[in-house]
mmCIF file of C-alpha atoms in Angstrom:
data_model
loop_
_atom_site.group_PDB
_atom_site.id
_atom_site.type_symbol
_atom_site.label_atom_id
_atom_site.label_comp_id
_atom_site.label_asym_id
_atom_site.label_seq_id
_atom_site.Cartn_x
_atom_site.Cartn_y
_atom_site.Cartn_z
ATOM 1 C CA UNK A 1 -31.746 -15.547 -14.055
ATOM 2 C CA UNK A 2 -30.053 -13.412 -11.428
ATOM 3 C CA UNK A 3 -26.403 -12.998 -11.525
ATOM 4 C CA UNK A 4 -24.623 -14.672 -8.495
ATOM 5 C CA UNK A 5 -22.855 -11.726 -6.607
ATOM 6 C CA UNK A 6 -19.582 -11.012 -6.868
ATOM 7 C CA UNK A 7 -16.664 -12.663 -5.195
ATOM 8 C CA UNK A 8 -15.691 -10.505 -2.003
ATOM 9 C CA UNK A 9 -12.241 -11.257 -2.288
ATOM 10 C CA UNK A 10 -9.791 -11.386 -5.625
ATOM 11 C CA UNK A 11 -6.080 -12.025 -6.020
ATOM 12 C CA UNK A 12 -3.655 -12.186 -8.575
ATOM 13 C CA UNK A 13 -0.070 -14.642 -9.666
ATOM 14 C CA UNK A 14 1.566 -10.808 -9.799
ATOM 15 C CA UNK A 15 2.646 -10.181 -6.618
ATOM 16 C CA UNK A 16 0.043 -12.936 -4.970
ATOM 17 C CA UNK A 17 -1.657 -9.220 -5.322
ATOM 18 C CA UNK A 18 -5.013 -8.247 -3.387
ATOM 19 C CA UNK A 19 -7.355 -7.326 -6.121
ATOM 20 C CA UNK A 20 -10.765 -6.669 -4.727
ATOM 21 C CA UNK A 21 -12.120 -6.358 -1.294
ATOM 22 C CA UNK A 22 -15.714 -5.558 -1.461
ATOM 23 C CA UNK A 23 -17.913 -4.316 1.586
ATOM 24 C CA UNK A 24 -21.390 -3.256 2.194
ATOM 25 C CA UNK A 25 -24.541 -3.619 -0.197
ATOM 26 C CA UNK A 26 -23.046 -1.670 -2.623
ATOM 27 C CA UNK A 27 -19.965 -4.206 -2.574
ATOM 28 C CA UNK A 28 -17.859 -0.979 -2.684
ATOM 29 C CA UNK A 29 -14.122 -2.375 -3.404
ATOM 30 C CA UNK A 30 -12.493 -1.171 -0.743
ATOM 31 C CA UNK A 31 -8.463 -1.583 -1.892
ATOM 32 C CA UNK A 32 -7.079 0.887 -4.868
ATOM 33 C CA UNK A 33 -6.147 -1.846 -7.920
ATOM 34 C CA UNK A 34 -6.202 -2.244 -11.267
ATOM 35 C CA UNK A 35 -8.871 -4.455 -13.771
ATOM 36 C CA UNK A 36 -5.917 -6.409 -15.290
ATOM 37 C CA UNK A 37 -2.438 -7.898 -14.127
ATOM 38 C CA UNK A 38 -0.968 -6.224 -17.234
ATOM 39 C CA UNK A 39 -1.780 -2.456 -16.247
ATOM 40 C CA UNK A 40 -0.523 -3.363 -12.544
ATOM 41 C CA UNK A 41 3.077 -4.902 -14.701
ATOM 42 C CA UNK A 42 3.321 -1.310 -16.256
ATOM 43 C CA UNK A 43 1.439 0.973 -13.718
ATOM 44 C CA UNK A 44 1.615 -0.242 -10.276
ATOM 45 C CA UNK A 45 4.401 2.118 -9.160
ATOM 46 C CA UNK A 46 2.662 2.316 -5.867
ATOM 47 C CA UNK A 47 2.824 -1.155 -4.823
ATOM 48 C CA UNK A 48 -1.054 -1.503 -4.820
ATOM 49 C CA UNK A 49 -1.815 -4.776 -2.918
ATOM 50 C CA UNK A 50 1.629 -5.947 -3.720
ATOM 51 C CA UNK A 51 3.242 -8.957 -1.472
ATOM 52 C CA UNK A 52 6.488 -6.855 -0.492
ATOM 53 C CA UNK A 53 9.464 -9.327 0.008
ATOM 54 C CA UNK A 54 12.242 -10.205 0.641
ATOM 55 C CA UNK A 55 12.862 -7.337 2.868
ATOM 56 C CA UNK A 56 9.724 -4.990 3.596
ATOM 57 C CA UNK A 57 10.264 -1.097 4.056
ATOM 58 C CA UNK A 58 13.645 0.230 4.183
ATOM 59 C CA UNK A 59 17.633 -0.825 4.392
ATOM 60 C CA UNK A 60 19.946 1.665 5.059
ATOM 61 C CA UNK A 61 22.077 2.760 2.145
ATOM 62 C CA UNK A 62 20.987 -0.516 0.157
ATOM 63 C CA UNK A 63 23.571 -2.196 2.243
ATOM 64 C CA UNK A 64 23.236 -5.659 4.870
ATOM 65 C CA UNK A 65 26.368 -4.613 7.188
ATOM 66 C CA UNK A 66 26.669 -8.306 8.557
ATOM 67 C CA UNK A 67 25.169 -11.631 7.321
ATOM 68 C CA UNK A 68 26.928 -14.751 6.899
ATOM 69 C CA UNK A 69 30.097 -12.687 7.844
ATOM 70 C CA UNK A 70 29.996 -10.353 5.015
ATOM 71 C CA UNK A 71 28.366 -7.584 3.514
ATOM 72 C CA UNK A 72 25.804 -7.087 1.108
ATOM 73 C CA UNK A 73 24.829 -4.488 -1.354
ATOM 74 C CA UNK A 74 21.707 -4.118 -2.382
ATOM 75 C CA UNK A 75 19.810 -2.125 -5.056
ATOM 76 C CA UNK A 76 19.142 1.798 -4.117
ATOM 77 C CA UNK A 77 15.593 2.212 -5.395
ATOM 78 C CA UNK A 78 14.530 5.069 -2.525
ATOM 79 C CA UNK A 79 16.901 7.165 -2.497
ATOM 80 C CA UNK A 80 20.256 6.174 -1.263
ATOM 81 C CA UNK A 81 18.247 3.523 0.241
ATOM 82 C CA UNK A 82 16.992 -0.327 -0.444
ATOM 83 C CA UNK A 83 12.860 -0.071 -0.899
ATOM 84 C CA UNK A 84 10.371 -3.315 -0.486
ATOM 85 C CA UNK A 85 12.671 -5.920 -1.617
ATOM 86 C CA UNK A 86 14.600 -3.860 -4.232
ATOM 87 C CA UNK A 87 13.781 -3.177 -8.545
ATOM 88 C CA UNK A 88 11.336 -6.274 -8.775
ATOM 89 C CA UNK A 89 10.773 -7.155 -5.136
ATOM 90 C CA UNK A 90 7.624 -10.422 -4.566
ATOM 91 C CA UNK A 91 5.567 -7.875 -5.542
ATOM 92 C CA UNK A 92 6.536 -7.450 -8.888
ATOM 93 C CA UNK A 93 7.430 -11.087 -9.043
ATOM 94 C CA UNK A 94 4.772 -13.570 -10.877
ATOM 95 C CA UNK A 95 4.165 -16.603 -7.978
ATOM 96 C CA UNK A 96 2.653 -20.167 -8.176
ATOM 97 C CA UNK A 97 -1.372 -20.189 -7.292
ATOM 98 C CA UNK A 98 -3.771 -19.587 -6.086
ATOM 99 C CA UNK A 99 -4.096 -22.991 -5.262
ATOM 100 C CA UNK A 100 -6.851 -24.303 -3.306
ATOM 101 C CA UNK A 101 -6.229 -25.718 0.211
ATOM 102 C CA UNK A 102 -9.485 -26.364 1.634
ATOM 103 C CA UNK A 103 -11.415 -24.863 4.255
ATOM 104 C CA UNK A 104 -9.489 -23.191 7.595
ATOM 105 C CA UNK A 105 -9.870 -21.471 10.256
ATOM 106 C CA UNK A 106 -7.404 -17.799 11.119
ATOM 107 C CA UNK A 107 -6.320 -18.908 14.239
ATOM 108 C CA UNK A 108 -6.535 -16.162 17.289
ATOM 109 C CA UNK A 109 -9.501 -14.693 15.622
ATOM 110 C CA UNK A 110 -11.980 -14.097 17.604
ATOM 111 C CA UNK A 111 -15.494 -15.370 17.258
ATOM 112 C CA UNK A 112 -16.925 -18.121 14.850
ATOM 113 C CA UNK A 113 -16.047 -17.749 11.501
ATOM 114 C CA UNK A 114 -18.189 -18.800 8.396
ATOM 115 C CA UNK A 115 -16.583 -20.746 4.942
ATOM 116 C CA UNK A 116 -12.790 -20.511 5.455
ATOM 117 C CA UNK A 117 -11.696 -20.799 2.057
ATOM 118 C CA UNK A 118 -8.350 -20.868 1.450
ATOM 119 C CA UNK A 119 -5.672 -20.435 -1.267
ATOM 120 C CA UNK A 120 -2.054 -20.402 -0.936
ATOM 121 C CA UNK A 121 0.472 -18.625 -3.338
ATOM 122 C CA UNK A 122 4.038 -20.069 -3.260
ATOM 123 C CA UNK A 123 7.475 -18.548 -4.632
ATOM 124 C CA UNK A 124 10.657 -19.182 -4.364
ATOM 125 C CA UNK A 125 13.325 -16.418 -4.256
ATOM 126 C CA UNK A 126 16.365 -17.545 -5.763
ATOM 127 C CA UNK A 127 20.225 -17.029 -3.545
ATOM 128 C CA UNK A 128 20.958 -13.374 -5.128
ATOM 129 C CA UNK A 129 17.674 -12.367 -6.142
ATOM 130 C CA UNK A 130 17.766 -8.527 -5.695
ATOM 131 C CA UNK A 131 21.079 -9.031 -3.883
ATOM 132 C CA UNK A 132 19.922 -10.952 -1.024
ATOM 133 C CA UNK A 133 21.738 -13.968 -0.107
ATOM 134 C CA UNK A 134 20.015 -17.899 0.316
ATOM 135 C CA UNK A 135 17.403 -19.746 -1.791
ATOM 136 C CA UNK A 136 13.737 -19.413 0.158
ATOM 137 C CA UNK A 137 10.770 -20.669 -0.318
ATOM 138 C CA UNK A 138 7.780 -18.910 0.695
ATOM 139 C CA UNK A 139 3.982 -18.833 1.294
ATOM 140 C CA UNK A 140 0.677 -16.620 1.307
ATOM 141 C CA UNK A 141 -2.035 -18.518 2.600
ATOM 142 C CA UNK A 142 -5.251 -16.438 2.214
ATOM 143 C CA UNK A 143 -8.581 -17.744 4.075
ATOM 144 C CA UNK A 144 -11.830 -15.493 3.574
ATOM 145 C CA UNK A 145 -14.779 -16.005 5.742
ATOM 146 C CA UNK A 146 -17.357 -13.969 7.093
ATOM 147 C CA UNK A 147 -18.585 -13.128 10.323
ATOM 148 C CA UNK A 148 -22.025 -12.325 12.161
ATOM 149 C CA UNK A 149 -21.850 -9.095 14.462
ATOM 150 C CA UNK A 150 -25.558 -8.594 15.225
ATOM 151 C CA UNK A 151 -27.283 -7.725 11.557
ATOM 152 C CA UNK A 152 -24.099 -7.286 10.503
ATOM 153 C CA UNK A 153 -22.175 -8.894 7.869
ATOM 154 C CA UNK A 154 -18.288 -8.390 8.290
ATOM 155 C CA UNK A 155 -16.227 -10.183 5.785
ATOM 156 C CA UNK A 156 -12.560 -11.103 7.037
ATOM 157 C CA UNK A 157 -9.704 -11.997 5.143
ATOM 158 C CA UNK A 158 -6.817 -14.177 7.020
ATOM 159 C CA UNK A 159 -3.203 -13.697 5.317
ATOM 160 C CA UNK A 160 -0.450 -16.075 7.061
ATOM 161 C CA UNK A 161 3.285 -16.128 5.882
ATOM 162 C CA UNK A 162 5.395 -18.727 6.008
ATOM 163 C CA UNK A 163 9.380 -18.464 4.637
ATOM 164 C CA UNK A 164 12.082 -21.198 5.183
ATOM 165 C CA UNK A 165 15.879 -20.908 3.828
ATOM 166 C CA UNK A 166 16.580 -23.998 1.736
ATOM 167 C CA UNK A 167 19.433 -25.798 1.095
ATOM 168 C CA UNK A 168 21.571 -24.986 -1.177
ATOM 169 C CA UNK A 169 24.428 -22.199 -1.261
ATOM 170 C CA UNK A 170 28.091 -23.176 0.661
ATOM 171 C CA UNK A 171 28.685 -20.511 3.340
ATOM 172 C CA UNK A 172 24.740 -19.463 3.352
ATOM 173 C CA UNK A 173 23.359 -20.647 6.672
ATOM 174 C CA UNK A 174 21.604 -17.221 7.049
ATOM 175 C CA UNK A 175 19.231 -14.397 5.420
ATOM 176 C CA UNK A 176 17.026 -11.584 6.058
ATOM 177 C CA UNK A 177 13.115 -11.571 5.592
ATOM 178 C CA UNK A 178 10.196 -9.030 6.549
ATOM 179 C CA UNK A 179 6.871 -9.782 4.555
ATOM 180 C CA UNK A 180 4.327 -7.741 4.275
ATOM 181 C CA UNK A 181 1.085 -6.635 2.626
ATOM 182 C CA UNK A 182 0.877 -3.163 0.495
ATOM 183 C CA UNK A 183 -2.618 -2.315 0.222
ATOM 184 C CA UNK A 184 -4.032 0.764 0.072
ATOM 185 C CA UNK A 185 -7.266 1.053 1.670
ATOM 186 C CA UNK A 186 -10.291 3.808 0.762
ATOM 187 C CA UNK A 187 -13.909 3.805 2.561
ATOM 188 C CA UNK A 188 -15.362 6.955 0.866
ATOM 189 C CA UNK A 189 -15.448 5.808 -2.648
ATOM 190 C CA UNK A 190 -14.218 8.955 -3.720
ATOM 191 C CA UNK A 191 -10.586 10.333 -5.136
ATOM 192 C CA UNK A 192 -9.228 10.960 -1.582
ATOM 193 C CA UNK A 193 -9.312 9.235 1.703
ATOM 194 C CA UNK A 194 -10.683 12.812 3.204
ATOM 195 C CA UNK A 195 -12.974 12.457 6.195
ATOM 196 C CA UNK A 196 -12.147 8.967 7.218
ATOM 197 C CA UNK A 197 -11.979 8.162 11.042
ATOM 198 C CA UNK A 198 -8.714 6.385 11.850
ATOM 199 C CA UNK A 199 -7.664 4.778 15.209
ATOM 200 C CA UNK A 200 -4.273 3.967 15.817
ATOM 201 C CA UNK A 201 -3.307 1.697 18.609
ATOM 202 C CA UNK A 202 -0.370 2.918 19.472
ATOM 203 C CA UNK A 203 1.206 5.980 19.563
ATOM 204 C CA UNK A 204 4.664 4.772 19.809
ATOM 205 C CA UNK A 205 7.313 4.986 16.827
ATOM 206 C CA UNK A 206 10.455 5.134 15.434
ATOM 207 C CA UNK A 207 11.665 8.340 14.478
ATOM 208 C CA UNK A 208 13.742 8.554 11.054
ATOM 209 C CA UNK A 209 15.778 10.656 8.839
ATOM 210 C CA UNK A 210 14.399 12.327 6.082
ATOM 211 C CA UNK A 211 14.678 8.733 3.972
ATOM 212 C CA UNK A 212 13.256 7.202 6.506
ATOM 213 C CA UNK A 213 15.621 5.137 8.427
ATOM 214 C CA UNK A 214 15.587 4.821 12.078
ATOM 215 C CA UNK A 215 18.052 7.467 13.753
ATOM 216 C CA UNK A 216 17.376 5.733 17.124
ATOM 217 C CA UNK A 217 17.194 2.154 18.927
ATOM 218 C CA UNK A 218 14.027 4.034 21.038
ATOM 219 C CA UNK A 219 10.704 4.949 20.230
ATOM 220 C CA UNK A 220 9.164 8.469 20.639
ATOM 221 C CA UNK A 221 5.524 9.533 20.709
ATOM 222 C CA UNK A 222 3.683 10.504 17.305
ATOM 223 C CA UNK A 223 2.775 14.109 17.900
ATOM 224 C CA UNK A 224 -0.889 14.121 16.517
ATOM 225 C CA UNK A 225 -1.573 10.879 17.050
ATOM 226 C CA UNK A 226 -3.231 9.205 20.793
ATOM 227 C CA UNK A 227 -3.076 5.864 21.089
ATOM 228 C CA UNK A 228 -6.710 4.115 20.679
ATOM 229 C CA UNK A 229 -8.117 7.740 20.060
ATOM 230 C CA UNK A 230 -9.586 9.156 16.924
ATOM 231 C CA UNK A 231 -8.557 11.293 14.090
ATOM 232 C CA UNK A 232 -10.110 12.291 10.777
ATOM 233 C CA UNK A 233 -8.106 12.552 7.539
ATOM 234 C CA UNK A 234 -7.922 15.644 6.000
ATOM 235 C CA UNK A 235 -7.521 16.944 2.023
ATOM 236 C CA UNK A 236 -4.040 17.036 3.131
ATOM 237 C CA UNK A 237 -3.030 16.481 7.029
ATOM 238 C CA UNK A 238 -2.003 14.484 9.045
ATOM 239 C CA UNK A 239 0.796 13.454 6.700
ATOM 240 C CA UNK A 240 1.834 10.299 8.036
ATOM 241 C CA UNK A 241 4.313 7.487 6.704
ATOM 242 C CA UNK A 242 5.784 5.908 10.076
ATOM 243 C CA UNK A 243 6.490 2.827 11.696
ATOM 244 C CA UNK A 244 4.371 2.713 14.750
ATOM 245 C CA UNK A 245 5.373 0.122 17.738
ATOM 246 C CA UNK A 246 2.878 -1.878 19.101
ATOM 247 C CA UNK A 247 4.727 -2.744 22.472
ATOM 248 C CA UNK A 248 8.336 -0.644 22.194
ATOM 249 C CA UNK A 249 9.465 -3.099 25.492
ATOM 250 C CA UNK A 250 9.423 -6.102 23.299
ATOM 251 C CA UNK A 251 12.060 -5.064 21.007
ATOM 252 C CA UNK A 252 14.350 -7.098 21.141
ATOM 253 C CA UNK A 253 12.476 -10.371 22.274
ATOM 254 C CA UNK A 254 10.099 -10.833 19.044
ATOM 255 C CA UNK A 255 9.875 -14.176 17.851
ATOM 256 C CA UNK A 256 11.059 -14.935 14.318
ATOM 257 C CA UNK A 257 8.082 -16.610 13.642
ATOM 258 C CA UNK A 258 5.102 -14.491 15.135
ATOM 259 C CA UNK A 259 2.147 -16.985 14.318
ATOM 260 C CA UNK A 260 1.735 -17.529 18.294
ATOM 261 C CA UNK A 261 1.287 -13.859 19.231
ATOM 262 C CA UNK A 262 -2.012 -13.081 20.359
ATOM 263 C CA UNK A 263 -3.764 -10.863 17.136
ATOM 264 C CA UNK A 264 -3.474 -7.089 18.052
ATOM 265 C CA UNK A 265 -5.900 -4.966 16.554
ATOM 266 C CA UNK A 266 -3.376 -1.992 15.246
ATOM 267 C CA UNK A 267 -5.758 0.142 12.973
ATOM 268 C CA UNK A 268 -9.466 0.803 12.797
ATOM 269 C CA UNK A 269 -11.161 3.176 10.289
ATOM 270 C CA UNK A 270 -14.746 4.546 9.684
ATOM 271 C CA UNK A 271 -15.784 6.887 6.759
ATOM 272 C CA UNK A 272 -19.238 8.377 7.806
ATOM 273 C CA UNK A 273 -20.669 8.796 4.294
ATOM 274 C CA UNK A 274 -20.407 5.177 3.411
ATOM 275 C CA UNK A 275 -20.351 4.003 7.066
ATOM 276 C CA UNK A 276 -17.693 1.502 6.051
ATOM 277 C CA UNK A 277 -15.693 0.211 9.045
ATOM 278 C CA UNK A 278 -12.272 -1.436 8.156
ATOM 279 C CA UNK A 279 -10.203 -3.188 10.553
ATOM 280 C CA UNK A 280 -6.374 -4.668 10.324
ATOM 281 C CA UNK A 281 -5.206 -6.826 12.533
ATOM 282 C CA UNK A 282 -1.922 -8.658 13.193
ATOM 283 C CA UNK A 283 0.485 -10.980 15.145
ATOM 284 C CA UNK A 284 3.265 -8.654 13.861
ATOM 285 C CA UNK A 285 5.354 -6.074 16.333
ATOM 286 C CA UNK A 286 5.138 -2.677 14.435
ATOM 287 C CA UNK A 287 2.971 -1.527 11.486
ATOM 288 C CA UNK A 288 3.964 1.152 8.758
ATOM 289 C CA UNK A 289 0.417 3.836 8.951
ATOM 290 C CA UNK A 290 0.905 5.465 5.143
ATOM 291 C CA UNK A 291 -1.042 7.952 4.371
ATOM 292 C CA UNK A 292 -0.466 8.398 0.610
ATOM 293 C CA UNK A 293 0.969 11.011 -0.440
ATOM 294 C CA UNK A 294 3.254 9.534 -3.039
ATOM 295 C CA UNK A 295 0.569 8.101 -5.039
ATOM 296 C CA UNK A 296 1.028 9.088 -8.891
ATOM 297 C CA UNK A 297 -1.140 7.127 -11.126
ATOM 298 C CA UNK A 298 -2.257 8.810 -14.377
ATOM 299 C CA UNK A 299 -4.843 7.456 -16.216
ATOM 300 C CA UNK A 300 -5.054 4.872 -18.359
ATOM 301 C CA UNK A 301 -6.902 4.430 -21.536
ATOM 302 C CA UNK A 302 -7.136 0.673 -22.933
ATOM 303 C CA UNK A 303 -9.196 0.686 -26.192
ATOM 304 C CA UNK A 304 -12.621 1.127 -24.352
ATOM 305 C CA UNK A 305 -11.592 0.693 -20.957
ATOM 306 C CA UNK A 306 -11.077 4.131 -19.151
ATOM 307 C CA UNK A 307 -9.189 3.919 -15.237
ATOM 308 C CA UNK A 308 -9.376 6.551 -13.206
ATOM 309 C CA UNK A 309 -6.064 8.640 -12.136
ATOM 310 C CA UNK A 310 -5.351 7.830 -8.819
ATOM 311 C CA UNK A 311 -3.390 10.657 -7.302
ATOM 312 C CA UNK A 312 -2.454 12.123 -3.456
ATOM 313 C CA UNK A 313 -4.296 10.354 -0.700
ATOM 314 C CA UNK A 314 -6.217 7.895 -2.978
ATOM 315 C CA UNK A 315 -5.741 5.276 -0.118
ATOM 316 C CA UNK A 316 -3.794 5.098 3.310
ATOM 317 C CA UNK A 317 -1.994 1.540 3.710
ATOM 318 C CA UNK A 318 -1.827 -0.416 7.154
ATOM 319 C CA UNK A 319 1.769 -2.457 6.726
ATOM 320 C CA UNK A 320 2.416 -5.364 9.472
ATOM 321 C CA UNK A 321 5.363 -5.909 9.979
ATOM 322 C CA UNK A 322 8.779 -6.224 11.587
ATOM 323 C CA UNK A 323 10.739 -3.045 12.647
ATOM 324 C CA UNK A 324 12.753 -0.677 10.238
ATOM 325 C CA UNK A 325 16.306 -1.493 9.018
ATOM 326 C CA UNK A 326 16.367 -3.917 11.657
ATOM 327 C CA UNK A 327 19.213 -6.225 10.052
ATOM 328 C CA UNK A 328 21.244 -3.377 10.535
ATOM 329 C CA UNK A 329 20.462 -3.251 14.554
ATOM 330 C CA UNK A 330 22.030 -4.881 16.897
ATOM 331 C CA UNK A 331 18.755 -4.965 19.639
ATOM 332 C CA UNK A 332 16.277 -5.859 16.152
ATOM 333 C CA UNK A 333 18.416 -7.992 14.081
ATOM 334 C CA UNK A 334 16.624 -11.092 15.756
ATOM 335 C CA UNK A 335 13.479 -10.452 14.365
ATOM 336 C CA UNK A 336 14.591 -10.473 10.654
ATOM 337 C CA UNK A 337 17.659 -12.839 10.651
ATOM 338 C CA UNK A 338 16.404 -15.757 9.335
ATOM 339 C CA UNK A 339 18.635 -19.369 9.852
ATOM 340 C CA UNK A 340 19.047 -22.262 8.017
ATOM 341 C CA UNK A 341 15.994 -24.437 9.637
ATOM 342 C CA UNK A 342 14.188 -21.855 11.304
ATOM 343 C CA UNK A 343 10.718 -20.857 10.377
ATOM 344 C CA UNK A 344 9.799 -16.888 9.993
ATOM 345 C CA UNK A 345 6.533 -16.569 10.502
ATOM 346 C CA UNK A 346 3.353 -13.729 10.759
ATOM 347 C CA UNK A 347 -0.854 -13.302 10.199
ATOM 348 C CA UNK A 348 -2.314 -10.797 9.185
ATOM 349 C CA UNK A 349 -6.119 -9.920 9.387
ATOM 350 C CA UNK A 350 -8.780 -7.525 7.118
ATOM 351 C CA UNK A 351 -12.025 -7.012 8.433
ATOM 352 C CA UNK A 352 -14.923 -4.859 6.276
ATOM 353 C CA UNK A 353 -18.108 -4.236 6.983
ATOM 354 C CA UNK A 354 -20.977 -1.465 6.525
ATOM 355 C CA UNK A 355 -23.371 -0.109 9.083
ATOM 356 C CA UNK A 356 -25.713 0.290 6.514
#
């Protein structure tokens, strides 16, 4: 008998963690992970398809200047700043699922798309987890389907977040909440995301101190990048972990729940050797573009099981999401500020597929 072929799509309780995404005949896996949830517990330093919550990206000086009327401190884990949600953000956290939730479709996707299984992950984050204040309760939905471009066979994966503050805590009527996904994504199949063709769609960013933090309410133009024209990545350069804008005039009138947004395709990529094209996708107003330079995984050795090091530029990541330290803005703070019987809401789309 033939072995069925392998799952396109894997995900783990750790972190409601994207395992595998596999493209092309080869079923090349596409996103840097680990074989078991144990080595990501003691290795995954990175963040590798990690769920980052409550508070994606950066907060100045680990510190919420106004919420609820008071001030919050939060853990310092980047420097003098707060990092993805703080020592053991979602990412690190173990959730409830997958559970199955029957077939859907990704709405604003364009095109028909085939099977539409779904899961859903679900966690809740306690009132002082990490330092933030309020009891939520949220939710990964992930739908995989695939879709017919010609001969082509392009396999999608939805990913839709859903958060809600729940009763609970006196004087709590408010909290902060960006959600995003960490994955770091490599076409060539090889150590280092050299030669891969990446297309930004936008240009537009917010320029930040050297921990990255926002030293401006404006955006400013990337100086190697063109919007919707493309680069290649080198051994080394460009060097690139920003937070690009998708539409800097929007600002400060982003919904809190982004779900109804039109999907925006903000990154496409192409490696030439594999001819793997890789698209992301997203209702979300700004995306971090990470090129990987931080990436320090040594090898591990596990009785018989050898994993690779994964070192410098081992995979760039493509982070939807909401802008920068934006509690701490005045023009921003309505697209993180999340109120007792409000919804925050985003989707997020992966597309893969291989020419050959």
């Amino acid at each position: 008998m033939t072995a069925p072929p392998p799952a396109p799509f894997a995900f783990l309780p750790l972190g409601a963690i994207i395992q595998t995404f596999l493209v092309g005949p080869s079923n090349l896996n596409i996103v840097q992970n680990f074989p078991s949830q144990s080595q990501y517990v003691s290795h995954n330093s990175p963040f590798f398809g990690e769920t980052i919550g409550r508070v994606a990206n950066r907060i100045a000086a680990g510190k919420i200047n106004s919420l609820n009327g008071k001030e919050y401190a939060l853990a310092r884990n980047n420097g003098e700043n707060a990092l993805h949600g703080g020592d053991v953000g979602w990412g690190k956290r173990v959730w409830e699922g997958p559970t199955p939730v029957g077939v859907r479709k990704i709405e604003g996707l364009e095109g028909e798309l085939e099977g539409g299984e779904s899961v859903v992950f679900k966690l809740r984050s306690e009132h002082g987890d990490e330092g933030y204040p309020g009891t939520v309760d949220v939710s990964v939905v992930y739908t995989a389907g695939v879709q017919r471009v010609g001969e082509r066979e392009v396999r999608v994966l939805g990913i839709e977040y859903e958060v809600r503050l729940v009763e609970g805590e006196e004087g709590v009527e408010e909290t902060v909440v960006n959600v995003t996904n960490h994955s770091y994504f490599n076409l060539s199949g090889l150590p280092t995301i050299e030669g891969t063709e990446v297309t930004l769609c936008t240009s537009s960013y917010l320029p930040v101190d050297a921990g990255g933090i926002p030293t401006t309410s404006s955006t400013s133009s990337f100086p190697s990048v063109t919007a919707n024209k493309p680069f290649t990545l080198g051994l080394t350069d460009p060097d690139i972990d920003d937070c690009f804008v998708v539409d800097p005039s929007l600002a400060s009138s982003i919904p809190l729940d982004t779900r109804s947004s039109p999907l925006t395709k903000l990154v496409s990529a192409y490696h030439p050797a594999t001819k793997i094209h890789f698209e992301a996708l997203s209702t979300e107003p700004a995306f971090q573009f990470y090129t990987g330079k931080y990436i320090d995984v040594p090898e591990i050795v596990d009785g018989s099981l050898k994993v690779e090091a994964r070192g410098a530029r081992s995979g760039f990541c493509v982070e939807p999401s909401r802008y920068v330290n934006a509690v701490n803005v005045d023009e921003w703070r309505g697209q993180v500020v999340l109120k007792r019987g409000e919804v925050y809401g985003s989707r997020v789309v992966y597309k893969g597929w291989s020419d050959e």
